[in-house]
Amino acid sequence: MKVAILGYGTVGSAVVKALIENEKIIKARCGQNIIPVIALARSVKKNSLIPVTQNADEILNRKDIDVFVELMGGVKEPFAIIKQLLKKKKNVVTANKAMLAYHRYELEKLASNLAFGYEASVAGAIPIIKVLKEGLSANHILNIKGILNGTSNYILTHMSQKGSDFKEVLKRAQELGYAEADPSFDIEGFDAAHKLLILASIAYGIRAVPEDILIEGISGISNEDVYFANEFGFTIKLLGVAKAQDSKVELRVHPTMLSKNEMIAKVDGVMNAVSIRGDMLGESLYYGAGAGGLATASAVISDLLDIARGQLKTPMFGFKSDMKYSLLPIEDIYTKYYLRLKVEDKIGVLSKITQMMSENSISIDSFLQKPKADETYSTLFFTTHHTFEKSIKNLIHTLKKQKFIKTSPFMMRIE
Amino acid sequence: MKVAILGYGTVGSAVVKALIENEKIIKARCGQNIIPVIALARSVKKNSLIPVTQNADEILNRKDIDVFVELMGGVKEPFAIIKQLLKKKKNVVTANKAMLAYHRYELEKLASNLAFGYEASVAGAIPIIKVLKEGLSANHILNIKGILNGTSNYILTHMSQKGSDFKEVLKRAQELGYAEADPSFDIEGFDAAHKLLILASIAYGIRAVPEDILIEGISGISNEDVYFANEFGFTIKLLGVAKAQDSKVELRVHPTMLSKNEMIAKVDGVMNAVSIRGDMLGESLYYGAGAGGLATASAVISDLLDIARGQLKTPMFGFKSDMKYSLLPIEDIYTKYYLRLKVEDKIGVLSKITQMMSENSISIDSFLQKPKADETYSTLFFTTHHTFEKSIKNLIHTLKKQKFIKTSPFMMRIE
């Protein structure tokens, strides 16, 4: 089986290296050699293990290639290339979550009767696409909770374990290469959202794009939130959450307060994990490296092996006919909330806040007032019982207008 | 697709119930109905959802059945039936780990070009067979560590968390239905060994049977071991361990001292988990329910869906040609050990023991002498650096002959 590598960066090089180094076991497992024959690169590569070109057409027009592996990144260009390849009836493997978040259903249509692998697009080395699409196929998926972004998890872990400040840890993550120079894609939840949308297509057949769902990042989390979480038995994680209730599915990405006892709360550092609850299987969890050249290559090559074994079947998301799931509007999300307020330390303030809460049908589960940070302001922490997203947004809107509120209220959801 | 259920107990009934209740989503996912048409039962079933017979031949001779699902338990009888079915070119799905531990390679031969599913045979609802055979297929598997027996994990968790005595917790587990009246199959490691052997076939193509490998259970673990583990940052788990070094593979099942910080050490109660380290993917972990009707049915039905989708391909263990792995002899296992000795509290005893250790080339990593339990005897705890299994066995053999040893030395391996 001849393979072309489109995009010859960290992952592309790792795929080529592993196909060559693990050649024997790969052949033993699929009965044939999987040979990387050419790579498309942005610049000339010295000492490349295989021939490299900068001319896309030179590769795309080759008739002897069985599978094209897209590892270019970006959305527009790879989408155009993959469309072209599928129209020529070529098999494709991609790790491109951003492109799939926007264009996966157009690709699904074109990929009919072809092999289209995207295991590497979610949670790196964890074979979560295969698990969800095939391993748990007997189940109605009740919910998915994923730590899908290693950078954010690294930052939150260090904030929690060492009491460090967000900016300080981010800087350190950048120095260690765990965070990009511009980290917003990772820390503002977009990367996790792309992955969540792909999982939601397999679990529910939901056709949403990032703009349809709730996405919040971790940059607003302070040491005080970490303090509260530790005191009350919580851990803070950036989660991608998918939940089904009847025919409605809620999809959301946000920092979340989780009980320390949950398995997914125990996932630290740059590691990824996905917890999946099914109506038959109960709770399950899948844990591993979410990024890195070789780890991602492990997923890419498993797709190639599946193709060589004749096992990678369409439809792409495992649904031969549509399910009747639709997206729950954001304002109808119904969950528990955490609120941090900085208020003037004056008589009557707490009473005003609790009155506003009850006007929005929000009932308090726990309350903590921290010893004063300075002379005139106090920090108040609340957790609520279940309430609607629209109620909490309303409350925050009202609170913001109050004179006794020092800084903008900070809210987090609780699972 | 018509299915016959052979064995209509907890799992068989759950498979039938789920095929009926989740009919719609199953059809959406594989494009056809999967219909349980008849079940073989030991006794007459009232209010059965499908026709039931006690006559095996009545089912086995039916020409309209596409897949036979074996859930009878035992070894000899199901093996004879499955052989007969495969010879007739019938597809088979089984959850029978004991049978596979002994006869899997005979079945593999007969199953050539047929579908043979056994996802439910290891770790219940966790799709670990699929993960290892397909999801991680690009990797050399460096090691596998599995909590493969829920009963043992329940007992160890409660001993650790509540300081309870082994017998006491076992009794409670029996009352709760987590342990059988005769629990030896679970607590002596045989159940875990069967599952480990199946995983070893997929990872390494190793053809061992239970008698070939090291199997030890948890019944010798005392409160004192739990005390030591807690003091020194360990957790005790019954692990199935497979490890490759060059072309040698060691397979062993035994209670293990693990660092509390490892992900698998955090798996509590009746839950199962398998940690797999690959040369590309690094560490990964798969966690879920290891037993129970619906959880096991989830795995059985995923095999049926794979068959319906034309995705369940032989060879059974994913190897089209043999790999050159062979079993490491037990005495050559090289790891760290924990020793608990009850000795007379006399001058010179410790010196004698440490001399015996050095004569066996065993070097001490840590040592603890617990305050005396009674007037004349002390408990000594040792952990060693890496040494060979034959050395530690030799040491124990020598120790047993000493007059100053009160009860037989207790040994555990450390990971």
GROMACS .gro file of N, CA and C in nm, chain A residues 110-203:
model
  282
  110LEU      N    1  -1.882   1.307   0.020
  110LEU     CA    2  -1.788   1.273  -0.088
  110LEU      C    3  -1.715   1.142  -0.063
  111ALA      N    4  -1.703   1.103   0.065
  111ALA     CA    5  -1.622   0.986   0.100
  111ALA      C    6  -1.698   0.854   0.087
  112SER      N    7  -1.823   0.864   0.044
  112SER     CA    8  -1.904   0.742   0.038
  112SER      C    9  -1.834   0.632  -0.043
  113ASN      N   10  -1.823   0.514   0.019
  113ASN     CA   11  -1.754   0.397  -0.038
  113ASN      C   12  -1.602   0.410  -0.045
  114LEU      N   13  -1.549   0.517   0.010
  114LEU     CA   14  -1.403   0.527   0.021
  114LEU      C   15  -1.365   0.512   0.169
  115ALA      N   16  -1.238   0.491   0.193
  115ALA     CA   17  -1.193   0.493   0.332
  115ALA      C   18  -1.155   0.635   0.370
  116PHE      N   19  -1.207   0.682   0.484
  116PHE     CA   20  -1.174   0.814   0.534
  116PHE      C   21  -1.143   0.802   0.682
  117GLY      N   22  -1.016   0.811   0.717
  117GLY     CA   23  -0.975   0.794   0.857
  117GLY      C   24  -0.946   0.926   0.924
  118TYR      N   25  -0.989   0.942   1.049
  118TYR     CA   26  -0.962   1.067   1.121
  118TYR      C   27  -0.938   1.040   1.269
  119GLU      N   28  -0.885   0.920   1.298
  119GLU     CA   29  -0.859   0.883   1.438
  119GLU      C   30  -0.770   0.984   1.508
  120ALA      N   31  -0.673   1.039   1.436
  120ALA     CA   32  -0.576   1.130   1.498
  120ALA      C   33  -0.632   1.268   1.525
  121SER      N   34  -0.755   1.295   1.481
  121SER     CA   35  -0.807   1.430   1.497
  121SER      C   36  -0.853   1.460   1.641
  122VAL      N   37  -0.880   1.357   1.718
  122VAL     CA   38  -0.927   1.378   1.856
  122VAL      C   39  -0.841   1.299   1.955
  123ALA      N   40  -0.788   1.368   2.055
  123ALA     CA   41  -0.720   1.302   2.168
  123ALA      C   42  -0.601   1.217   2.126
  124GLY      N   43  -0.528   1.262   2.025
  124GLY     CA   44  -0.399   1.203   1.988
  124GLY      C   45  -0.398   1.052   1.980
  125ALA      N   46  -0.321   0.990   2.068
  125ALA     CA   47  -0.298   0.847   2.061
  125ALA      C   48  -0.415   0.763   2.111
  126ILE      N   49  -0.508   0.825   2.184
  126ILE     CA   50  -0.621   0.747   2.236
  126ILE      C   51  -0.713   0.712   2.119
  127PRO      N   52  -0.740   0.584   2.096
  127PRO     CA   53  -0.825   0.548   1.981
  127PRO      C   54  -0.973   0.574   2.008
  128ILE      N   55  -1.004   0.700   2.038
  128ILE     CA   56  -1.137   0.733   2.087
  128ILE      C   57  -1.242   0.731   1.975
  129ILE      N   58  -1.199   0.761   1.851
  129ILE     CA   59  -1.293   0.755   1.739
  129ILE      C   60  -1.341   0.611   1.721
  130LYS      N   61  -1.246   0.519   1.720
  130LYS     CA   62  -1.280   0.378   1.705
  130LYS      C   63  -1.364   0.327   1.821
  131VAL      N   64  -1.326   0.367   1.942
  131VAL     CA   65  -1.400   0.323   2.061
  131VAL      C   66  -1.546   0.365   2.050
  132LEU      N   67  -1.567   0.491   2.017
  132LEU     CA   68  -1.703   0.546   2.016
  132LEU      C   69  -1.783   0.492   1.896
  133LYS      N   70  -1.718   0.484   1.782
  133LYS     CA   71  -1.788   0.446   1.657
  133LYS      C   72  -1.815   0.296   1.652
  134GLU      N   73  -1.723   0.218   1.705
  134GLU     CA   74  -1.736   0.072   1.694
  134GLU      C   75  -1.749   0.003   1.830
  135GLY      N   76  -1.661   0.037   1.922
  135GLY     CA   77  -1.656  -0.037   2.048
  135GLY      C   78  -1.782  -0.019   2.133
  136LEU      N   79  -1.842   0.099   2.127
  136LEU     CA   80  -1.959   0.127   2.211
  136LEU      C   81  -2.086   0.138   2.127
  137SER      N   82  -2.082   0.079   2.007
  137SER     CA   83  -2.190   0.103   1.910
  137SER      C   84  -2.327   0.051   1.954
  138ALA      N   85  -2.331  -0.036   2.053
  138ALA     CA   86  -2.460  -0.088   2.098
  138ALA      C   87  -2.534   0.010   2.189
  139ASN      N   88  -2.462   0.111   2.235
  139ASN     CA   89  -2.515   0.201   2.339
  139ASN      C   90  -2.581   0.328   2.286
  140HIS      N   91  -2.681   0.375   2.358
  140HIS     CA   92  -2.715   0.516   2.353
  140HIS      C   93  -2.612   0.587   2.438
  141ILE      N   94  -2.544   0.685   2.382
  141ILE     CA   95  -2.445   0.757   2.460
  141ILE      C   96  -2.516   0.860   2.547
  142LEU      N   97  -2.505   0.846   2.678
  142LEU     CA   98  -2.575   0.937   2.769
  142LEU      C   99  -2.495   1.067   2.785
  143ASN      N  100  -2.366   1.054   2.803
  143ASN     CA  101  -2.283   1.174   2.805
  143ASN      C  102  -2.137   1.145   2.776
  144ILE      N  103  -2.069   1.249   2.731
  144ILE     CA  104  -1.925   1.245   2.706
  144ILE      C  105  -1.866   1.363   2.782
  145LYS      N  106  -1.758   1.338   2.855
  145LYS     CA  107  -1.686   1.447   2.920
  145LYS      C  108  -1.539   1.430   2.886
  146GLY      N  109  -1.483   1.528   2.818
  146GLY     CA  110  -1.346   1.509   2.773
  146GLY      C  111  -1.249   1.616   2.816
  147ILE      N  112  -1.133   1.573   2.863
  147ILE     CA  113  -1.019   1.663   2.876
  147ILE      C  114  -0.947   1.652   2.743
  148LEU      N  115  -0.975   1.748   2.654
  148LEU     CA  116  -0.935   1.733   2.514
  148LEU      C  117  -0.822   1.827   2.475
  149ASN      N  118  -0.776   1.906   2.571
  149ASN     CA  119  -0.667   1.999   2.541
  149ASN      C  120  -0.559   1.991   2.649
  150GLY      N  121  -0.445   1.939   2.609
  150GLY     CA  122  -0.335   1.916   2.703
  150GLY      C  123  -0.277   2.043   2.762
  151THR      N  124  -0.269   2.148   2.681
  151THR     CA  125  -0.215   2.275   2.728
  151THR      C  126  -0.297   2.327   2.846
  152SER      N  127  -0.428   2.330   2.829
  152SER     CA  128  -0.515   2.380   2.937
  152SER      C  129  -0.504   2.291   3.060
  153ASN      N  130  -0.496   2.160   3.038
  153ASN     CA  131  -0.490   2.072   3.154
  153ASN      C  132  -0.359   2.087   3.228
  154TYR      N  133  -0.253   2.110   3.153
  154TYR     CA  134  -0.123   2.136   3.216
  154TYR      C  135  -0.131   2.260   3.306
  155ILE      N  136  -0.189   2.366   3.251
  155ILE     CA  137  -0.200   2.492   3.326
  155ILE      C  138  -0.286   2.474   3.451
  156LEU      N  139  -0.402   2.411   3.435
  156LEU     CA  140  -0.492   2.394   3.550
  156LEU      C  141  -0.429   2.303   3.656
  157THR      N  142  -0.360   2.199   3.613
  157THR     CA  143  -0.294   2.109   3.709
  157THR      C  144  -0.193   2.186   3.792
  158HIS      N  145  -0.112   2.268   3.726
  158HIS     CA  146  -0.009   2.341   3.800
  158HIS      C  147  -0.069   2.449   3.888
  159MET      N  148  -0.175   2.514   3.841
  159MET     CA  149  -0.242   2.612   3.927
  159MET      C  150  -0.293   2.544   4.053
  160SER      N  151  -0.348   2.424   4.035
  160SER     CA  152  -0.409   2.355   4.148
  160SER      C  153  -0.304   2.298   4.243
  161GLN      N  154  -0.198   2.238   4.188
  161GLN     CA  155  -0.102   2.169   4.275
  161GLN      C  156  -0.003   2.264   4.339
  162LYS      N  157   0.029   2.372   4.267
  162LYS     CA  158   0.133   2.460   4.322
  162LYS      C  159   0.080   2.598   4.360
  163GLY      N  160  -0.051   2.616   4.346
  163GLY     CA  161  -0.109   2.745   4.381
  163GLY      C  162  -0.057   2.859   4.295
  164SER      N  163  -0.001   2.825   4.179
  164SER     CA  164   0.056   2.931   4.095
  164SER      C  165  -0.054   3.007   4.023
  165ASP      N  166  -0.015   3.123   3.977
  165ASP     CA  167  -0.102   3.215   3.907
  165ASP      C  168  -0.115   3.172   3.760
  166PHE      N  169  -0.232   3.198   3.699
  166PHE     CA  170  -0.256   3.158   3.560
  166PHE      C  171  -0.146   3.204   3.466
  167LYS      N  172  -0.115   3.333   3.472
  167LYS     CA  173  -0.018   3.390   3.375
  167LYS      C  174   0.121   3.329   3.391
  168GLU      N  175   0.157   3.309   3.517
  168GLU     CA  176   0.286   3.249   3.551
  168GLU      C  177   0.298   3.107   3.491
  169VAL      N  178   0.194   3.025   3.510
  169VAL     CA  179   0.197   2.888   3.459
  169VAL      C  180   0.195   2.889   3.306
  170LEU      N  181   0.117   2.979   3.249
  170LEU     CA  182   0.112   2.987   3.103
  170LEU      C  183   0.252   3.015   3.047
  171LYS      N  184   0.321   3.107   3.111
  171LYS     CA  185   0.456   3.142   3.067
  171LYS      C  186   0.546   3.018   3.072
  172ARG      N  187   0.535   2.946   3.181
  172ARG     CA  188   0.616   2.826   3.197
  172ARG      C  189   0.580   2.720   3.090
  173ALA      N  190   0.451   2.706   3.063
  173ALA     CA  191   0.406   2.610   2.961
  173ALA      C  192   0.462   2.649   2.825
  174GLN      N  193   0.469   2.780   2.799
  174GLN     CA  194   0.525   2.826   2.671
  174GLN      C  195   0.673   2.793   2.663
  175GLU      N  196   0.744   2.813   2.774
  175GLU     CA  197   0.887   2.782   2.777
  175GLU      C  198   0.911   2.633   2.752
  176LEU      N  199   0.824   2.549   2.806
  176LEU     CA  200   0.840   2.404   2.793
  176LEU      C  201   0.788   2.351   2.659
  177GLY      N  202   0.728   2.439   2.578
  177GLY     CA  203   0.674   2.395   2.450
  177GLY      C  204   0.536   2.332   2.459
  178TYR      N  205   0.471   2.340   2.578
  178TYR     CA  206   0.335   2.287   2.592
  178TYR      C  207   0.229   2.387   2.545
  179ALA      N  208   0.269   2.513   2.532
  179ALA     CA  209   0.173   2.614   2.485
  179ALA      C  210   0.237   2.695   2.371
  180GLU      N  211   0.154   2.737   2.278
  180GLU     CA  212   0.200   2.816   2.165
  180GLU      C  213   0.229   2.960   2.210
  181ALA      N  214   0.303   3.032   2.126
  181ALA     CA  215   0.329   3.174   2.151
  181ALA      C  216   0.195   3.248   2.163
  182ASP      N  217   0.103   3.221   2.068
  182ASP     CA  218  -0.034   3.270   2.084
  182ASP      C  219  -0.119   3.152   2.132
  183PRO      N  220  -0.147   3.148   2.262
  183PRO     CA  221  -0.209   3.027   2.317
  183PRO      C  222  -0.362   3.026   2.310
  184SER      N  223  -0.422   3.130   2.249
  184SER     CA  224  -0.567   3.146   2.265
  184SER      C  225  -0.646   3.029   2.209
  185PHE      N  226  -0.598   2.968   2.102
  185PHE     CA  227  -0.669   2.855   2.042
  185PHE      C  228  -0.686   2.741   2.144
  186ASP      N  229  -0.582   2.719   2.223
  186ASP     CA  230  -0.587   2.614   2.325
  186ASP      C  231  -0.661   2.657   2.450
  187ILE      N  232  -0.624   2.773   2.506
  187ILE     CA  233  -0.676   2.808   2.638
  187ILE      C  234  -0.815   2.870   2.634
  188GLU      N  235  -0.858   2.913   2.515
  188GLU     CA  236  -0.994   2.968   2.508
  188GLU      C  237  -1.098   2.864   2.465
  189GLY      N  238  -1.055   2.737   2.455
  189GLY     CA  239  -1.152   2.629   2.436
  189GLY      C  240  -1.182   2.590   2.292
  190PHE      N  241  -1.125   2.661   2.193
  190PHE     CA  242  -1.161   2.632   2.054
  190PHE      C  243  -1.112   2.495   2.009
  191ASP      N  244  -0.988   2.463   2.046
  191ASP     CA  245  -0.932   2.333   2.010
  191ASP      C  246  -1.019   2.221   2.067
  192ALA      N  247  -1.055   2.231   2.194
  192ALA     CA  248  -1.139   2.130   2.257
  192ALA      C  249  -1.276   2.124   2.189
  193ALA      N  250  -1.327   2.239   2.149
  193ALA     CA  251  -1.459   2.244   2.084
  193ALA      C  252  -1.457   2.169   1.951
  194HIS      N  253  -1.351   2.186   1.874
  194HIS     CA  254  -1.340   2.114   1.746
  194HIS      C  255  -1.349   1.964   1.769
  195LYS      N  256  -1.278   1.918   1.870
  195LYS     CA  257  -1.275   1.774   1.899
  195LYS      C  258  -1.411   1.727   1.950
  196LEU      N  259  -1.473   1.808   2.035
  196LEU     CA  260  -1.604   1.771   2.088
  196LEU      C  261  -1.706   1.755   1.975
  197LEU      N  262  -1.700   1.844   1.878
  197LEU     CA  263  -1.796   1.839   1.766
  197LEU      C  264  -1.779   1.709   1.686
  198ILE      N  265  -1.654   1.666   1.671
  198ILE     CA  266  -1.630   1.541   1.598
  198ILE      C  267  -1.689   1.423   1.677
  199LEU      N  268  -1.664   1.421   1.808
  199LEU     CA  269  -1.721   1.313   1.891
  199LEU      C  270  -1.874   1.317   1.889
  200ALA      N  271  -1.930   1.437   1.888
  200ALA     CA  272  -2.076   1.450   1.889
  200ALA      C  273  -2.139   1.397   1.761
  201SER      N  274  -2.064   1.404   1.651
  201SER     CA  275  -2.115   1.347   1.526
  201SER      C  276  -2.125   1.195   1.534
  202ILE      N  277  -2.028   1.134   1.603
  202ILE     CA  278  -2.029   0.988   1.615
  202ILE      C  279  -2.132   0.942   1.717
  203ALA      N  280  -2.144   1.016   1.826
  203ALA     CA  281  -2.237   0.976   1.930
  203ALA      C  282  -2.382   1.003   1.892
   0.00000   0.00000   0.00000
